[in-house]
XYZ file of C-alpha atoms in Angstrom:
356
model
C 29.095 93.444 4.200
C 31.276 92.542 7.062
C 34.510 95.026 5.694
C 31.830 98.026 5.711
C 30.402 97.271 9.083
C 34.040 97.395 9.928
C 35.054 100.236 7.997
C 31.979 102.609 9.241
C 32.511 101.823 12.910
C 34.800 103.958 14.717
C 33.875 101.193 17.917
C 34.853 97.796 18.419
C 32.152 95.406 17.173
C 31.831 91.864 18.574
C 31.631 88.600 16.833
C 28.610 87.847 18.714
C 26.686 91.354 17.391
C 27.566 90.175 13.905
C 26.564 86.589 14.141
C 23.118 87.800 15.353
C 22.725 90.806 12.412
C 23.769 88.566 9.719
C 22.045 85.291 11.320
C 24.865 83.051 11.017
C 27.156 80.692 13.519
C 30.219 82.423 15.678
C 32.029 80.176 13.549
C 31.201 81.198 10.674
C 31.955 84.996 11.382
C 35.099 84.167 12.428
C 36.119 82.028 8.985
C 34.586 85.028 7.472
C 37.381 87.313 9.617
C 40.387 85.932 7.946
C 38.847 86.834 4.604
C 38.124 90.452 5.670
C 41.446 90.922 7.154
C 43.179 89.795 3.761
C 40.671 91.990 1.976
C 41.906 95.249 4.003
C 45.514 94.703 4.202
C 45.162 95.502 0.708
C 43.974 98.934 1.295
C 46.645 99.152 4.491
C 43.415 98.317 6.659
C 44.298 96.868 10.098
C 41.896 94.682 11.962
C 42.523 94.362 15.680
C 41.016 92.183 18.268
C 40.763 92.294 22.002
C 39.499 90.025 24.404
C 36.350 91.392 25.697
C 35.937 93.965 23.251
C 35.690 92.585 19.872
C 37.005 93.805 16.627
C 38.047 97.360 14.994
C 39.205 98.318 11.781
C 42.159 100.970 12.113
C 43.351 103.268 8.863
C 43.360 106.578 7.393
C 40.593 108.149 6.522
C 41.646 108.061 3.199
C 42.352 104.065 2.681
C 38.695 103.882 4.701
C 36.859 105.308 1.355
C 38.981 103.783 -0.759
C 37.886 100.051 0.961
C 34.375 101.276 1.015
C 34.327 102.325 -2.884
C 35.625 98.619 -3.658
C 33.801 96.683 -1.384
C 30.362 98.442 -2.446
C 31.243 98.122 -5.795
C 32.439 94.737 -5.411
C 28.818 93.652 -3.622
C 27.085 95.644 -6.187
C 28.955 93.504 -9.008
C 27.349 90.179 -7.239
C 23.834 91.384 -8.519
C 23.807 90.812 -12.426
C 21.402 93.181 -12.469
C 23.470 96.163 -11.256
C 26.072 95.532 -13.943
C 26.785 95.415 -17.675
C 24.697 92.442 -19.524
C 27.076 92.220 -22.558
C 24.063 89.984 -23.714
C 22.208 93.163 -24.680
C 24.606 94.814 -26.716
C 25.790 90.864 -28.505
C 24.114 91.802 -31.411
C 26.364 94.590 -32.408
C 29.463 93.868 -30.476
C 31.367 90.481 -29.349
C 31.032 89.967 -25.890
C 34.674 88.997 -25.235
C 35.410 92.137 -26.660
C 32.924 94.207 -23.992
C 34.143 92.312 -21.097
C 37.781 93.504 -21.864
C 36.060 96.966 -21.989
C 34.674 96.322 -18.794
C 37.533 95.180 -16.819
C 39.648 98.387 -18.344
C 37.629 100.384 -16.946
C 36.701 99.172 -14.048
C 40.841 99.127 -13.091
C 41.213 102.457 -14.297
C 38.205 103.380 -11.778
C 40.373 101.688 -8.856
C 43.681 103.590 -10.451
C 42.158 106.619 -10.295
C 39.780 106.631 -7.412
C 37.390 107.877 -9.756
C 34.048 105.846 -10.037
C 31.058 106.018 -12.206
C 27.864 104.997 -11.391
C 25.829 102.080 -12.998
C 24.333 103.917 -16.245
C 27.562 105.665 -16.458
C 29.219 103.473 -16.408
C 27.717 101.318 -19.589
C 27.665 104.141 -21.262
C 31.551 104.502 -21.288
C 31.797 101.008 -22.368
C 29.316 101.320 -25.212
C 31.081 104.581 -26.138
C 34.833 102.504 -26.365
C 33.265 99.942 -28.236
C 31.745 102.109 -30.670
C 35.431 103.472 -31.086
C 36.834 100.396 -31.603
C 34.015 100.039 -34.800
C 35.153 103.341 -35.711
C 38.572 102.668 -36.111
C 38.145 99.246 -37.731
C 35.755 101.519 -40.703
C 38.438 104.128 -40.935
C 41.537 103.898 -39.033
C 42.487 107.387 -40.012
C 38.871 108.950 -38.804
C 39.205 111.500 -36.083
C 36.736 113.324 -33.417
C 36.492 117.155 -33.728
C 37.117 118.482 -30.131
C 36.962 122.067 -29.372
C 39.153 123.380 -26.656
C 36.303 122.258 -24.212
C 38.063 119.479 -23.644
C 39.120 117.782 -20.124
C 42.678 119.541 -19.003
C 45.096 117.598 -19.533
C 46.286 117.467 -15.596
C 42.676 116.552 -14.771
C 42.095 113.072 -13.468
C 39.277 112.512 -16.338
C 42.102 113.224 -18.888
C 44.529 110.742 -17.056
C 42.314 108.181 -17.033
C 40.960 108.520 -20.686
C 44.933 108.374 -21.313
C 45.387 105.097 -19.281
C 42.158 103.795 -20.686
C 42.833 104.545 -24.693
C 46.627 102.939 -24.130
C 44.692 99.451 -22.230
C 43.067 99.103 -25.524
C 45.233 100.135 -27.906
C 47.549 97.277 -26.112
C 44.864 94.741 -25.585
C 43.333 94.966 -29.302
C 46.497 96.102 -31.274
C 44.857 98.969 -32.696
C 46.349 102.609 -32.302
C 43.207 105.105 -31.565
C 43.491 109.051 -32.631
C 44.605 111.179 -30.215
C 41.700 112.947 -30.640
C 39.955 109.664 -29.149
C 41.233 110.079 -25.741
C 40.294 113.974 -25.479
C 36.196 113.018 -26.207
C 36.928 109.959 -23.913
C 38.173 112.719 -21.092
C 35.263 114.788 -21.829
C 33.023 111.648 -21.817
C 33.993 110.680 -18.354
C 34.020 113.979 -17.197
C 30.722 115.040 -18.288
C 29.284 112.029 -15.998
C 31.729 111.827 -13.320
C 32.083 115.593 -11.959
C 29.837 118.485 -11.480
C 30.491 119.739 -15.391
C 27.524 117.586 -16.670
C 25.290 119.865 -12.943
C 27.248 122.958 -14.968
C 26.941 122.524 -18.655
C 23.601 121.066 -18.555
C 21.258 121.767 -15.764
C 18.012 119.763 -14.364
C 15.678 120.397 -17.079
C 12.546 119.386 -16.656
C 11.513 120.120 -20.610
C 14.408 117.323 -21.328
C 13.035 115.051 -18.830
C 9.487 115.627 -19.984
C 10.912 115.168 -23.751
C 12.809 111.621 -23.224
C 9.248 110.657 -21.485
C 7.638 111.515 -24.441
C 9.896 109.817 -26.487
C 9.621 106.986 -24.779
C 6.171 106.931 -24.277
C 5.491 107.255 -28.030
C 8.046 104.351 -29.298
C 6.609 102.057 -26.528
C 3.097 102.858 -28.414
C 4.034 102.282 -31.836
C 5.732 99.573 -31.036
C 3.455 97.927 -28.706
C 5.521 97.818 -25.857
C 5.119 99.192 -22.443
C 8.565 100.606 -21.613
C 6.640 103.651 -19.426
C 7.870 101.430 -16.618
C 11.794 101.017 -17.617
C 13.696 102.819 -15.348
C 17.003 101.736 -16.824
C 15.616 103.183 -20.528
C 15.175 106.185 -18.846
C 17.991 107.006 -16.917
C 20.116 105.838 -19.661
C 18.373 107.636 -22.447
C 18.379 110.894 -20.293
C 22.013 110.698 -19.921
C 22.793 110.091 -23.187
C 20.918 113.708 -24.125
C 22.684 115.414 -21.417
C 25.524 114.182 -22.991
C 24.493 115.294 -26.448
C 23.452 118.695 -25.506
C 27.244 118.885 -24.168
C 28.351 117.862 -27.488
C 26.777 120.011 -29.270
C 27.797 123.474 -26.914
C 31.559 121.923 -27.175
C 31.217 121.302 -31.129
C 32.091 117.772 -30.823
C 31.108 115.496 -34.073
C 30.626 111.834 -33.653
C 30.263 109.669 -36.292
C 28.090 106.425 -35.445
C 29.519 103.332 -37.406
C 26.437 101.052 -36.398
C 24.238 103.839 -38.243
C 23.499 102.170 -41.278
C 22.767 98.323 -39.723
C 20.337 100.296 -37.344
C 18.615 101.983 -39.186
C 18.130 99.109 -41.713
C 17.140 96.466 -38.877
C 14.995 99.364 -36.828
C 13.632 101.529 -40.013
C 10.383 102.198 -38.634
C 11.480 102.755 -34.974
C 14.252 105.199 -36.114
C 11.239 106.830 -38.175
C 9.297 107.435 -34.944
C 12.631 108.559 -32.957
C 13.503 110.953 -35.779
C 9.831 112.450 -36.325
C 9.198 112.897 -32.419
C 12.993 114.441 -31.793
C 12.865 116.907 -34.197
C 9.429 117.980 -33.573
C 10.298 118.414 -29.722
C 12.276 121.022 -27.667
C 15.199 118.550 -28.443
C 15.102 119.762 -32.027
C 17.136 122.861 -30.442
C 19.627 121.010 -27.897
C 20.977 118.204 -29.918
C 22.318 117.669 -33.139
C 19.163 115.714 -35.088
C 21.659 113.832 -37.468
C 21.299 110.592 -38.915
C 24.642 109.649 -36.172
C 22.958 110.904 -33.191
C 19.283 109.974 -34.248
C 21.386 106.141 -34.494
C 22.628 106.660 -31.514
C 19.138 107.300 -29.394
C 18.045 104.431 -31.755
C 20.747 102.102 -29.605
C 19.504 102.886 -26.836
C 16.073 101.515 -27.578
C 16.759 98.836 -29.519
C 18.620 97.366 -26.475
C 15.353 98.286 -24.307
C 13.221 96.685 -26.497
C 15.365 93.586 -26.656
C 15.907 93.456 -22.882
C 12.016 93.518 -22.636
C 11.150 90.818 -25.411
C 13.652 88.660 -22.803
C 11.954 89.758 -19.798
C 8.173 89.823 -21.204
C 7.571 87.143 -24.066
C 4.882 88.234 -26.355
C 1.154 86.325 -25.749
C 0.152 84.760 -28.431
C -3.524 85.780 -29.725
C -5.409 82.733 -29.932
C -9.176 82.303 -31.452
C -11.234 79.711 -30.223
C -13.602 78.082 -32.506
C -15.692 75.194 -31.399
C -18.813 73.443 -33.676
C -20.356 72.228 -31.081
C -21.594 75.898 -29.807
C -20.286 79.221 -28.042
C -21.099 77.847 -24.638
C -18.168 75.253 -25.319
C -15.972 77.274 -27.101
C -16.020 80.118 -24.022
C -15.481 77.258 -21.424
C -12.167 76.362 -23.735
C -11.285 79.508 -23.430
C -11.265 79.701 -19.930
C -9.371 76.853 -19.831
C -6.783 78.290 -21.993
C -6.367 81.229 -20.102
C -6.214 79.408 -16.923
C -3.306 77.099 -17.935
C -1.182 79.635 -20.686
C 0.150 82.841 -20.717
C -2.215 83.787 -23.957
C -4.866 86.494 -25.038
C -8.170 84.543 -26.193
C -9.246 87.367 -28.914
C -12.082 85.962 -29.842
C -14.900 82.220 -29.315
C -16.827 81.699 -32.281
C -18.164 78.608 -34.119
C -16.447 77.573 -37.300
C -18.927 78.707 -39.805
C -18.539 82.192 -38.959
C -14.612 81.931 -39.063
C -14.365 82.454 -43.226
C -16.300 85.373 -42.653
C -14.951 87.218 -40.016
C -12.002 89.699 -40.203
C -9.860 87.246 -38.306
C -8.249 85.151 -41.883
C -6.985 87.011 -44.529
């Protein structure tokens, strides 16, 4: 916070302003200082002081945005909930293997001065991973690109160069060529205005992945109206699709067949409701990409199971009377998370719907 109070000021600041926004000792700011000056000699950031005045931060405009990129991003990174959880995605992929993703990416971000945002930016790492499965199934399998693809002197196409040889290196694998041209497109797409170009706000897609997700959440009893994080990253991933499709770009899933064997019914729902919606007509309705929307709630659905722990349904039967059994069920509901269904006397439980 400190390096972009510094970096946004084109005035000196004194220690005594930030001691008093930040609520902490002069002493403390000024152990703090040493920190921020080592932090922004790395982007060739000098921080002066004068007597009197305080401190400025003096650089390029350039190395300025390039401090303010990292230091946001590095802030943003203290938050576990602003970054990857490699916890949701354990079941299908080994976590060391995502965090090696992750940091790839993330340096080829810095290399390239090129940043994704937070949905983005898990998508890309999903996406490498689901490469890496890809080869491992058929190390000969390649992705049909059309000549859609990222130019080659474009930054996405530099970094999707940079990023295929980090893995390559780091798992001793050698990915098609064809590989880094999607991977170009696939940053490109959601770093630059071709995603504004190719596919513009559409407010039957946005109404679609609502329904969607409105009608999974009721089959499956789950309220995920209310996940923003579904949303955004289900939207993107059919903006992404629809761009797919226009460029004629094929993508095998290799997770297909454990999802839709773990997730039968769900993929079932996704399947009927996509290809009886306007997405029928944007996207290919494949068993791959069908899988591949499929991910995406599977991973919502586990996040909320973490987040939201089922109630148990409990029935309440007394012999001594109603009156008790109600006030135990009060009780219950005062001191546990459950749903009391039902308070009725034993002799009326082997008659009731409630046993089998």
């Amino acid at each position: 916070l400190l390096v972009c109070d510094l970096c946004w000021s084109e005035e000196y600041v004194t220690i005594k302003l930030l001691s008093e926004k930040y609520s902490v000792s002069r002493n403390t700011v000024m152990r703090d200082m040493a920190k921020v000056r080592a932090y922004c000699a790395n982007f060739n950031i000098n921080i002066s002081s004068y007597r009197g005045k305080g401190v400025i931060a003096q650089a390029s405009e350039a190395n300025f945005r390039r401090c303010l990129s990292k230091a946001i991003r590095d802030y943003a990174a203290l938050d576990s909930g602003l970054s990857l959880d490699t916890g949701d995605y354990s079941q299908w992929f080994q976590t060391k293997d995502l965090v090696v993703i992750k940091d790839i990416v993330r340096e080829a971000e810095e290399r390239s001065l090129l940043y994704l945002d937070d949905v983005s930016f898990e998508a890309i790492i999903i996406h490498i991973a689901l490469a890496l499965e890809r080869y491992h199934a058929n190390p000969f399998s390649t992705i049909s690109v059309t000549d859609d693809a990222m130019p080659e002197e474009s930054i996405a196409h530099r970094m999707a160069v940079w990023i295929v040889s980090k893995i390559n290196e780091k798992f001793d694998i050698h990915l098609p060529n064809s590989e880094v041209d999607f991977i170009g497109l696939h940053i490109g797409v959601r770093s630059s205005e071709a995603l504004a170009q190719a596919t513009k706000p559409n407010a039957a897609v946005e109404f679609a992945c609502l329904s969607l997700i409105t009608a999974v959440g009721r089959s499956s009893c789950l309220n995920l109206s209310h996940d923003s994080r579904l949303f955004d990253s289900l939207l993107q991933h059919i903006n992404a699709a629809i761009y797919r499709q226009r460029a004629g770009i094929v993508l095998e899933n290799p997770l297909k067949r454990d999802l839709i064997s773990e997730y039968h019914s769900l993929f079932t729902i996704i399947r009927d409701v996509v290809r009886e919606s306007e997405l029928a007509e944007l996207i290919d309705t494949s068993e791959d990409e069908l899988s591949y929307i499929l991910l995406h709630f599977a991973v919502a659905m586990k996040r909320s199971a973490e987040l939201s722990p089922i109630k148990p349904n409990i029935v309440v039967v007394c012999a001594t009377g109603l009156g008790t059994a109600q006030l135990l069920a009060t009780n219950i509901t005062r001191y546990f998370d459950a749903n009391v269904v039902a308070t009725l006397p034993r002799h009326q439980l082997y008659g009731s719907e409630l046993l089998p």
